[in-house]
Structure formats: C-alpha cells, structure tokens
C-alpha cells in the first residue's frame, strides 16, 4: 500500500520536529545554567564553553534551594510512605475481606476521587488551621495524603482484586490473623502496584504547587516548586542562576523518568484500562 | 474451661474488627479532609467575608461573582479550554496512531514525547519563561523565517493561547501513553483486513481505529478536561500571574487569589462551588455526547 507508506514518511518529519521541540527547551535551560551572566547576555544560544557549576552552587547554597529541597524531600517521603501504607491496608480490606459497609466505603473513596482540590481548598485550609496544622510539615503531609489517597486506594483495590481468594484462605487456615495476612502475603504481593503508585505519588507531591503554596506558605517552609518561583523574583537579572535553580528542581524527576519510565506509564494507563 | 475459651473469642472479635481497623484511617482522612470540606465550602459560600464573617448573606457572593469582570474572564477562558479540547485530544491521538503504525523512529518518540509530562508545571513554566522571552529562542526561530517577534505573554489577546499551548506541550505525552495502551488492545486482524481491502489511512483512522477505541477516547477526553481545569495553576502562577490585564485568569487562579491575597475566603468558596458545578456539567455533557457518538458507529 504505497499511499500509506508515503503518509508514514510524511508524518515522520513533523514528528521529528515535535520531538526536537520536546527536548530542546530543557537542553536550552541546562545550557544557560552553565553560562556566565556575561555570556548569556552576549549570546544565549551558543553552547557554554565548559561545564561551570558556579551557578548551580549559587542557586543551591546562596539562593536557599538546599533548604527548599530538604523541605520537599521530607514532606514527599512521609506523604508517599503514608499513602502506600494506608492505601494497601484499605485496598486489601476492600478487595479481599467481606464486612458490612465495605461497598459504601469504596463509593466514598470514589467520590473523594472526583472532588478536585480547587473545589475544597478554602474549607480544607480552614479545617487544617483549626487543628493548628497550617504552615507545619504534618499539615502539608496530611493535605497530600488526603489529596492522593482516593486514587491510591482505588488502584490498590483493583490490584488486590486480581489475587485469588484461595491464597488468603490458605494463609488463614495456616493460623495467620488478618493482620498477619496483610503483612506476610498482601504487602509482598502488592509490591508491583505499590511501586507504580508510589512513583506516581512521588511525582504528584514533588511537582505540586497549589497545595504547598496554601498549606505551608512561610519562606522557611517553602517547598522546591515555590522556591523556584521566588527565585524568579530574586534573580530576575541573573538568568543563569535562575536556570540553575530550575535544573536543580527538575533533576530528581528526570532521574525517576530515566530509570522508571515504564512504571510511570503503567500507572497512568491503569485507570484507563481498568476503569 | 472459660479461661481457655476467652483468648479464642477475643481473637475472633479482633478478627471481626480487623477490616474496620484496616480502613479506619482512610475513611477518617477522606471524610474529614475531602467530603466534609465540600459540605463546609458550599455552606461557607452563603456567608460573608470580613466584618460579615459567619453571617448568612444568601446569594450575595454569587451576585458579586457574576459582576466581577475577573471571574467572568476566568469562565470565558474555561469556555476557550472546552473549545480547544478536541485539538488537545486529537494531537496525541494522531501521534499515537502513527507510532502504532510504526512510523520510522516510533520507538524513540514514545519516550521522548512522554518526558515533559513528568515535569512540574512550575518547571515547565519557568523553562518557557526563558523560551518565550521577547528575544528568546522561539522569537529567534520565527525571526529567521520573517515572522514576529511576538509578545507571547504580554499581549492580552495572545497570552491565554500561549499558556494553553504550553500546557498542551507539557501534557500531550500523558494522553499519548493512554492512547497507546488502548491501541495495544486493538484487534490487529481488523487492521490487516482493512489494509488488504486497500483502505486509505484516513479511512482506517475513521472506520477502524476510532470505533474500536471509543472507551479510550472517552477516557482521554474526560481526563484532559479535568487536567485543563485543575492543573494549570502552576503555569499561571509562574508565567503570567493572571495577567496581562487579567486575561489569563482561570477559576483556580481566581479562587487562590481571593482566598490567599484578598482575604475573601467566602467569596472564594462561592467561586469553588461554581467551578465544581461547571466541572460536573462539562463532565456529564462529555460523557453523554461521547456515549451517543459511540453508539452511532
């Protein structure tokens, strides 16, 4: 079918251009981060003459990105750990155990899935403020857990549904309590799903702007993404340092992407095929 | 005898309670931090701000919203998003089709296109602040072919389109991956049969691919719309701050601005409620429209 072959080759050109347009902005930013201010003003496009780390150091230490990085790291680590723990517990109960109210609880989780943060951000901030949790790490961690728990429970439940009930029954007959079944059987069997969901939640929390801006606003508590924005004002005339800050904030995510791309894609598509 | 039974019954009771213990934290968090705030927020939207804090003002906030040009702009921009939605779905759909048909280099494209989808909107926005600068790369390329320079973020007639374009750049890989997952469920023999019959590419897309992927297309429509309405805050925050002249306001930015900057939480709650209704209506409308078109095939 010659027409088809021609169409494919014709499509290859715009697709290659698009691929370039996808990669180039980040390469440009990385290149700018390696330039001196003078070089940037003279010619922002030419490749930097050497790998200069001065700007990166300035952004990391001078502009406080180290502090923001630590804030993000603490909050994301605790949030994701809690999400995986609570999500797998609930997912196990909702998929494998029969108890009164389980379908109502599952419906409640689904309802939670369809409430966007923007719709509840004012009252949520107030609820957290009443608990003295605004501008604290636990407050932001709770906000993230609440935001991504419905999705986590949903995916863990659908993963655990695929595990045959006989496995649980056999473990019960062997004398395991339900908690024992969770710890010895369900957690190990849940690892593939926990990895996918964990990576996605890490990306969601790490990349979040709005929730962190609302719940942990003070300068000391800024997470990395808010830090990038404050860098913009601070270094508006020093673009190479600004670009370095952007690079610092992007690198952890790029690492995750490079090594775990397949898992991210699996997590994203899980909802579309199972839903 | 009683003493030997007791541990057993205690264990039985613990076992009966175990499922509830397992779901308790989740239920508590979802009820207190998601469902309850939804009720609270709707309630809150009928009360006043500042001196009127806690007093019922009826529809006062909603009337104020209806008269606020910034809020109206944000709704108009939602309309623009809805209009551009088919484009935002068609682009990844077409690209996925070509990758599925094994365009030269198809293996590389999948990973390359997906990569911006993992970046935070703030990172994407910051990078594009550099790319779209008046003397930045994009204007330089356009200048080379005799166009521009364009004031991408400074012209009220252009800025919103720019932000949407950047959002599409950052997210089309997500939809692409979903489309490819849909393609993997496609019956290859159908495609071969169509090829044997000498069907053209656009006949194949129209009569084979689209009808078989109805569910995937529905899913992408709904998730892309939700993405547009709920994850552009970071871009607006770092690229335009709602400007120029308020032209790039979206409801989420408006809500944040009223709550955080203007100290008008009750008014912000009213805007939240409007946003929720808008999303429900748009979502339901899409689902019914897509269902109907799916049935016709």
XYZ file of C-alpha atoms in Angstrom:
572
model
C 0.000 0.000 0.000
C 2.167 2.855 -1.297
C -0.174 5.636 -0.090
C 0.209 4.500 3.484
C 3.976 4.299 3.263
C 4.105 7.825 1.883
C 1.833 9.106 4.655
C 4.082 7.487 7.232
C 7.173 9.159 5.842
C 5.349 12.459 5.615
C 4.314 12.118 9.262
C 7.879 11.295 10.261
C 9.014 14.856 9.527
C 6.622 16.761 11.823
C 7.051 14.053 14.436
C 10.800 14.536 14.433
C 10.341 18.313 14.670
C 7.963 17.809 17.586
C 10.457 15.512 19.309
C 13.049 18.254 18.971
C 10.575 20.812 20.345
C 10.024 18.494 23.305
C 13.683 18.123 24.172
C 15.134 21.477 23.193
C 13.637 23.693 25.949
C 15.298 21.625 28.654
C 18.611 21.489 26.797
C 18.453 25.256 26.330
C 17.836 25.743 30.051
C 20.676 23.399 31.001
C 22.975 25.235 28.622
C 22.020 28.631 30.046
C 22.698 27.307 33.556
C 26.310 26.641 32.519
C 26.932 30.146 31.178
C 28.216 33.234 32.924
C 25.876 36.214 33.052
C 28.049 37.981 30.521
C 27.961 35.050 28.090
C 24.223 34.839 28.448
C 23.700 38.477 27.584
C 26.123 38.321 24.646
C 24.802 35.101 23.115
C 22.325 32.866 24.864
C 22.280 30.209 22.149
C 25.902 29.222 21.723
C 26.954 26.140 23.693
C 28.578 27.001 27.018
C 32.351 26.750 26.722
C 32.694 24.462 29.729
C 30.702 22.792 32.467
C 30.621 25.578 35.046
C 28.976 24.692 38.314
C 29.174 28.193 39.886
C 25.552 28.999 39.090
C 24.353 25.684 40.431
C 26.290 26.280 43.650
C 24.934 29.804 43.896
C 21.330 28.588 43.441
C 21.827 25.668 45.838
C 23.563 27.500 48.666
C 23.188 31.240 48.035
C 19.548 31.263 46.967
C 18.411 28.705 49.533
C 17.437 25.931 47.150
C 19.090 23.468 49.559
C 16.574 24.388 52.239
C 13.637 24.124 49.835
C 14.954 20.816 48.570
C 15.080 19.436 52.108
C 11.530 20.664 52.801
C 10.243 18.953 49.676
C 12.146 15.785 50.436
C 10.792 15.466 53.988
C 7.199 16.152 53.009
C 7.225 13.885 49.950
C 8.918 10.980 51.767
C 6.403 10.959 54.623
C 3.415 11.551 52.348
C 4.272 8.709 49.992
C 5.077 6.291 52.839
C 1.732 7.049 54.495
C -0.142 6.823 51.200
C 1.295 3.389 50.470
C 0.642 2.095 53.977
C -2.950 3.357 54.210
C -3.715 2.605 50.565
C -2.568 -1.007 50.778
C -4.388 -1.578 54.084
C -7.655 -0.230 52.730
C -7.155 -1.861 49.335
C -6.653 -5.262 50.974
C -9.752 -4.883 53.159
C -11.947 -3.588 50.326
C -10.921 -6.270 47.829
C -10.457 -9.432 49.913
C -12.451 -9.097 53.124
C -16.203 -9.155 53.489
C -17.567 -6.730 56.024
C -20.562 -4.548 56.481
C -20.281 -1.138 54.827
C -17.401 -2.064 52.520
C -19.189 -1.056 49.330
C -20.286 2.219 50.914
C -16.672 2.918 51.891
C -15.482 2.125 48.372
C -18.096 4.524 46.986
C -16.897 7.166 49.427
C -13.355 6.752 48.096
C -14.625 7.084 44.535
C -16.488 10.256 45.490
C -13.264 11.553 47.023
C -11.555 10.879 43.690
C -13.890 13.265 41.901
C -13.502 16.244 44.208
C -10.807 18.493 42.767
C -8.565 20.254 45.269
C -9.625 23.647 43.876
C -13.181 22.993 44.994
C -12.307 22.324 48.637
C -9.178 24.396 49.108
C -10.762 27.145 51.187
C -12.577 24.949 53.728
C -9.711 22.431 53.818
C -7.283 25.172 54.765
C -9.701 26.189 57.496
C -10.061 22.640 58.844
C -6.273 22.281 58.968
C -5.959 25.719 60.568
C -8.433 24.690 63.284
C -6.132 21.781 64.036
C -3.131 24.125 64.252
C -1.638 22.370 61.219
C -1.221 25.226 58.758
C 2.407 26.014 57.994
C 3.643 22.768 59.541
C 5.107 19.659 57.921
C 2.352 17.370 59.277
C -0.265 19.742 57.848
C 1.113 19.577 54.322
C 1.700 15.820 54.618
C -1.932 15.335 55.673
C -3.110 17.535 52.811
C -1.140 15.451 50.286
C -2.327 12.173 51.786
C -5.935 13.366 51.632
C -5.471 14.542 48.053
C -3.969 11.340 46.642
C -5.427 8.668 48.932
C -8.632 8.040 46.932
C -6.581 7.334 43.808
C -4.140 5.152 45.757
C -6.910 3.129 47.406
C -8.637 2.738 44.067
C -5.550 1.341 42.332
C -4.545 -0.884 45.252
C -8.060 -2.284 45.471
C -8.124 -3.134 41.783
C -4.672 -4.699 42.070
C -5.609 -6.847 45.082
C -8.828 -7.940 43.401
C -6.702 -9.928 40.944
C -5.233 -12.030 43.783
C -7.212 -15.277 44.174
C -9.176 -15.576 47.420
C -7.705 -19.064 47.937
C -4.344 -17.546 48.816
C -5.883 -15.556 51.653
C -7.962 -18.553 52.798
C -4.909 -20.821 52.845
C -2.979 -18.307 54.915
C -5.882 -18.003 57.365
C -6.036 -21.789 57.742
C -2.311 -21.764 58.475
C -3.169 -19.715 61.534
C -2.449 -16.164 60.326
C -4.557 -13.351 61.694
C -5.879 -10.830 59.201
C -3.026 -8.516 60.132
C -0.639 -11.405 59.544
C -2.131 -11.987 56.111
C -1.674 -8.299 55.343
C 1.940 -8.259 56.476
C 3.116 -11.631 55.150
C 1.024 -12.043 52.000
C -0.556 -8.823 50.829
C 2.354 -6.443 51.245
C 4.801 -8.659 49.296
C 2.224 -9.454 46.604
C 1.381 -5.760 46.335
C 4.933 -4.669 45.533
C 4.486 -4.115 41.764
C 1.396 -1.962 42.296
C 2.944 -0.220 45.299
C 5.948 0.703 43.157
C 3.814 2.169 40.363
C 1.521 4.040 42.725
C 4.469 5.129 44.844
C 6.303 6.610 41.872
C 3.202 8.425 40.661
C 2.504 9.816 44.128
C 6.119 10.914 44.428
C 5.762 12.838 41.166
C 2.407 14.341 42.169
C 3.657 15.544 45.556
C 7.080 16.678 44.336
C 5.535 18.643 41.459
C 2.662 20.194 43.401
C 2.419 23.975 43.613
C -1.016 24.988 44.786
C -1.402 22.792 47.870
C 2.024 23.620 49.202
C 1.519 27.322 48.499
C -1.675 27.293 50.565
C -0.776 24.992 53.427
C 2.906 25.790 54.030
C 3.359 29.374 52.892
C 6.106 30.838 55.083
C 9.507 31.406 53.410
C 11.292 28.943 55.713
C 8.859 26.217 54.789
C 8.818 26.711 51.040
C 8.897 23.544 49.005
C 11.113 23.368 45.954
C 8.477 24.416 43.403
C 7.539 27.506 45.403
C 11.260 28.125 45.789
C 11.686 28.158 42.009
C 9.067 30.875 41.781
C 10.674 33.028 44.473
C 13.992 32.565 42.684
C 12.414 34.173 39.655
C 11.923 37.441 41.519
C 15.252 37.243 43.340
C 17.353 36.580 40.235
C 15.352 38.348 37.560
C 18.550 39.884 36.184
C 20.655 36.742 36.677
C 19.021 34.255 34.339
C 21.821 31.648 34.505
C 21.336 31.263 38.276
C 17.575 31.113 37.814
C 18.024 28.418 35.160
C 20.272 26.531 37.599
C 17.521 26.558 40.207
C 15.067 25.207 37.657
C 17.535 22.463 36.800
C 18.001 21.505 40.467
C 14.243 21.174 40.890
C 13.899 19.124 37.701
C 16.785 16.696 38.196
C 15.168 14.301 40.710
C 12.133 13.967 38.451
C 14.308 13.443 35.382
C 16.157 10.675 37.235
C 12.885 8.969 38.090
C 11.845 9.340 34.483
C 15.040 7.928 33.031
C 15.056 4.846 35.229
C 11.401 4.148 35.817
C 9.635 5.382 32.697
C 7.776 2.120 32.080
C 6.335 2.082 35.589
C 5.075 5.662 35.308
C 3.347 4.826 32.041
C 1.831 1.688 33.601
C 0.421 3.709 36.471
C -1.023 6.353 34.163
C -2.745 3.785 31.966
C -4.001 1.576 34.812
C -7.014 3.833 35.259
C -7.889 3.797 31.566
C -7.912 0.034 31.134
C -9.392 -0.917 34.473
C -11.834 1.955 34.877
C -12.767 -24.090 80.534
C -13.996 -20.496 80.449
C -10.461 -19.239 80.716
C -9.352 -21.319 77.746
C -12.228 -20.051 75.623
C -11.619 -16.422 76.341
C -8.461 -15.888 74.256
C -10.185 -17.585 71.341
C -13.207 -15.339 71.492
C -11.032 -12.309 71.979
C -9.133 -13.312 68.895
C -12.363 -13.855 66.993
C -13.520 -10.392 67.959
C -10.216 -8.879 66.923
C -10.548 -10.663 63.603
C -14.066 -9.335 63.116
C -12.876 -5.831 63.805
C -9.748 -6.132 61.676
C -11.293 -4.977 58.372
C -12.577 -1.854 60.081
C -9.204 -1.166 61.626
C -7.617 -1.505 58.187
C -9.949 1.002 56.528
C -10.381 3.344 59.508
C -7.518 5.774 58.766
C -8.538 6.041 55.124
C -12.180 6.645 55.964
C -11.249 9.199 58.590
C -8.962 11.134 56.244
C -11.340 11.084 53.291
C -14.332 12.106 55.359
C -12.623 14.830 57.395
C -10.334 16.251 54.703
C -12.337 15.755 51.496
C -16.060 15.127 51.930
C -16.617 17.341 54.970
C -14.787 20.341 53.409
C -17.021 20.008 50.349
C -20.118 20.467 52.525
C -18.393 23.136 54.583
C -17.388 25.055 51.459
C -20.867 25.139 49.960
C -22.198 26.345 53.308
C -19.431 28.857 53.584
C -20.215 30.353 50.178
C -23.507 31.685 51.536
C -21.841 33.640 54.342
C -19.958 36.921 54.288
C -16.316 37.975 54.492
C -14.543 40.355 56.832
C -16.993 42.045 59.185
C -19.782 39.811 57.927
C -17.740 36.694 58.741
C -20.174 33.937 59.697
C -23.302 35.929 58.827
C -25.575 34.494 56.201
C -25.616 36.720 53.128
C -27.664 34.453 50.864
C -26.599 34.684 47.253
C -24.508 37.808 47.873
C -21.204 36.170 46.958
C -22.640 34.665 43.812
C -24.043 38.029 42.737
C -20.652 39.593 43.350
C -19.020 36.892 41.227
C -21.490 37.483 38.408
C -20.456 41.141 38.383
C -16.717 40.617 38.709
C -15.011 41.009 35.319
C -12.051 38.892 36.500
C -14.297 35.966 37.378
C -16.189 36.332 34.114
C -12.887 36.290 32.237
C -11.944 33.104 34.063
C -15.212 31.485 32.964
C -14.703 32.679 29.402
C -11.271 31.079 29.485
C -12.879 27.828 30.630
C -15.097 28.091 27.537
C -11.963 28.526 25.440
C -10.464 25.401 27.020
C -13.594 23.418 26.192
C -13.430 24.641 22.588
C -9.774 23.695 22.271
C -10.269 20.336 23.950
C -10.794 18.377 20.701
C -7.438 19.693 19.459
C -5.720 18.695 22.697
C -7.146 15.176 22.289
C -6.591 14.885 18.532
C -2.871 15.713 18.702
C -1.863 12.811 20.970
C -4.423 10.594 19.209
C -2.856 11.200 15.797
C 0.659 10.834 17.135
C -0.277 7.565 18.824
C -1.785 6.343 15.554
C 1.445 6.985 13.709
C 3.532 5.406 16.440
C 1.225 2.384 16.328
C 1.623 2.215 12.537
C 5.386 2.185 13.089
C 6.474 5.474 11.660
C 10.274 5.485 11.249
C 11.678 6.125 14.729
C 8.486 5.153 16.538
C 10.340 3.512 19.409
C 12.118 6.733 20.366
C 9.102 9.009 20.031
C 7.125 7.317 22.765
C 9.739 8.075 25.426
C 10.614 11.499 24.103
C 7.031 12.736 23.940
C 6.182 11.433 27.386
C 9.044 13.147 29.142
C 7.563 16.663 29.720
C 4.563 15.019 31.378
C 6.631 14.241 34.473
C 7.794 17.838 34.949
C 6.048 20.167 37.390
C 4.012 22.983 35.799
C 6.333 25.362 37.661
C 9.398 23.883 35.946
C 7.647 23.901 32.588
C 6.502 27.485 33.124
C 9.957 28.600 34.214
C 11.561 26.993 31.162
C 9.024 28.619 28.869
C 9.547 31.993 30.506
C 13.026 31.707 29.010
C 11.881 30.184 25.706
C 9.198 32.822 25.096
C 11.190 35.874 26.144
C 10.988 38.710 23.653
C 14.496 37.926 22.412
C 14.286 34.239 23.298
C 14.588 31.098 21.182
C 11.057 30.974 19.775
C 11.083 34.550 18.526
C 14.559 33.975 17.120
C 13.345 30.983 15.107
C 10.296 32.924 13.931
C 12.507 35.895 13.073
C 14.605 33.643 10.855
C 11.542 32.928 8.717
C 10.449 36.563 8.790
C 7.713 36.432 11.434
C 7.356 38.292 14.705
C 8.672 38.991 17.225
C 5.557 38.111 19.198
C 4.929 39.272 22.758
C 3.775 35.815 23.857
C 2.984 36.604 27.467
C 2.498 40.366 27.337
C -0.308 40.666 24.807
C -3.758 40.146 26.374
C -5.072 38.747 23.091
C -2.341 36.121 22.890
C -1.263 35.223 26.438
C -4.060 32.734 27.181
C -3.389 30.850 23.949
C 0.291 30.782 24.840
C -0.402 29.294 28.268
C -2.753 26.687 26.802
C -0.143 25.825 24.184
C 2.483 25.314 26.875
C 0.034 23.183 28.864
C -0.590 21.007 25.812
C 3.177 20.757 25.219
C 3.607 19.554 28.783
C 0.754 17.050 28.910
C 0.143 15.532 25.478
C 2.553 12.702 26.329
C 0.244 11.567 29.106
C -2.696 11.175 26.717
C -0.362 9.603 24.154
C 0.566 6.819 26.563
C -3.109 6.196 27.336
C -3.873 6.027 23.601
C -1.025 3.583 23.048
C -2.378 1.376 25.836
C -5.717 1.469 24.021
C -4.039 0.542 20.740
C -2.448 -2.489 22.376
C -5.959 -3.872 22.903
C -6.854 -3.238 19.249
C -7.560 -6.300 17.127
C -4.687 -6.329 14.637
C -6.577 -8.586 12.206
C -9.170 -5.835 11.683
C -6.412 -3.501 10.635
C -4.844 -6.083 8.323
C -8.209 -6.763 6.722
C -8.717 -3.051 6.100
C -5.256 -2.825 4.574
C -5.933 -5.809 2.309
C -9.081 -4.098 1.105
C -6.909 -1.148 0.140
C -8.337 1.288 2.674
C -6.622 4.664 2.824
C -5.022 5.939 6.003
C -7.856 8.269 6.829
C -10.414 5.532 6.154
C -8.528 3.300 8.564
C -8.466 6.005 11.232
C -12.119 6.868 10.730
C -13.666 3.416 10.309
C -11.367 1.077 12.190
C -9.367 2.897 14.834
C -11.856 5.444 16.198
C -14.771 2.984 16.589
C -12.563 0.419 18.337
C -11.087 2.967 20.729
C -14.297 4.663 21.856
C -13.651 3.913 25.520
C -10.071 5.126 25.400
C -11.114 8.295 23.596
C -13.798 8.952 26.218
C -11.264 8.456 28.980
C -8.774 10.837 27.352
C -11.459 13.473 26.780
C -12.540 13.455 30.402
C -9.040 13.325 31.927
C -7.712 16.014 29.564
C -10.587 18.293 30.508
C -10.035 17.693 34.221
C -6.326 18.336 33.679
C -7.025 21.631 31.944
C -9.374 22.792 34.691
C -7.263 21.714 37.649
C -3.596 21.643 36.797
C -2.802 24.897 35.066
C -2.356 26.856 38.288
C 1.410 26.348 38.321
C 1.740 27.733 34.787
C -0.369 30.786 35.566
C 1.469 31.281 38.857
C 4.930 31.435 37.316
C 4.218 32.633 33.754
C 1.541 35.337 33.908
C 0.180 35.786 37.471
C -3.212 36.046 35.784
C -2.102 38.970 33.607
C -1.756 40.798 31.323
C -4.869 42.789 32.236
C -6.342 39.713 33.935
C -6.627 37.952 30.580
C -5.213 34.629 31.768
C -7.382 34.097 34.853
C -8.807 30.630 35.328
C -11.216 29.763 38.166
C -8.495 28.018 40.179
C -6.288 31.096 39.997
C -9.210 33.332 40.895
C -10.047 31.172 43.942
C -6.457 31.221 45.149
C -6.216 34.973 44.583
C -9.402 35.734 46.526
C -8.506 33.405 49.374
C -4.794 33.964 49.730
C -4.237 37.508 48.506
C -7.517 39.373 49.005
C -8.597 37.605 52.209
C -12.044 36.847 50.823
C -12.479 33.154 51.700
C -16.277 33.165 51.471
C -16.196 34.698 48.002
C -13.522 32.157 47.058
C -15.792 29.372 48.307
C -18.576 30.598 46.065
C -16.161 30.514 43.115
C -15.158 26.967 44.147
C -18.774 25.882 44.128
C -19.275 27.392 40.672
C -16.158 25.581 39.447
C -17.458 22.291 40.841
C -20.796 22.739 39.074
C -19.045 23.701 35.838
C -16.875 20.586 36.024
C -19.846 18.352 36.746
C -21.821 19.796 33.845
C -18.911 19.633 31.407
C -18.059 16.098 32.512
C -21.618 14.794 32.244
C -22.132 16.556 28.918
C -18.991 14.971 27.520
C -19.934 11.533 28.691
C -23.427 11.721 27.176
C -22.139 13.222 23.918
C -19.403 10.639 23.570
C -21.752 7.799 24.503
C -24.161 8.884 21.817
C -21.489 9.214 19.134
C -20.078 5.856 20.211
C -23.455 4.201 19.752
C -23.896 5.547 16.235
C -20.845 3.695 14.999
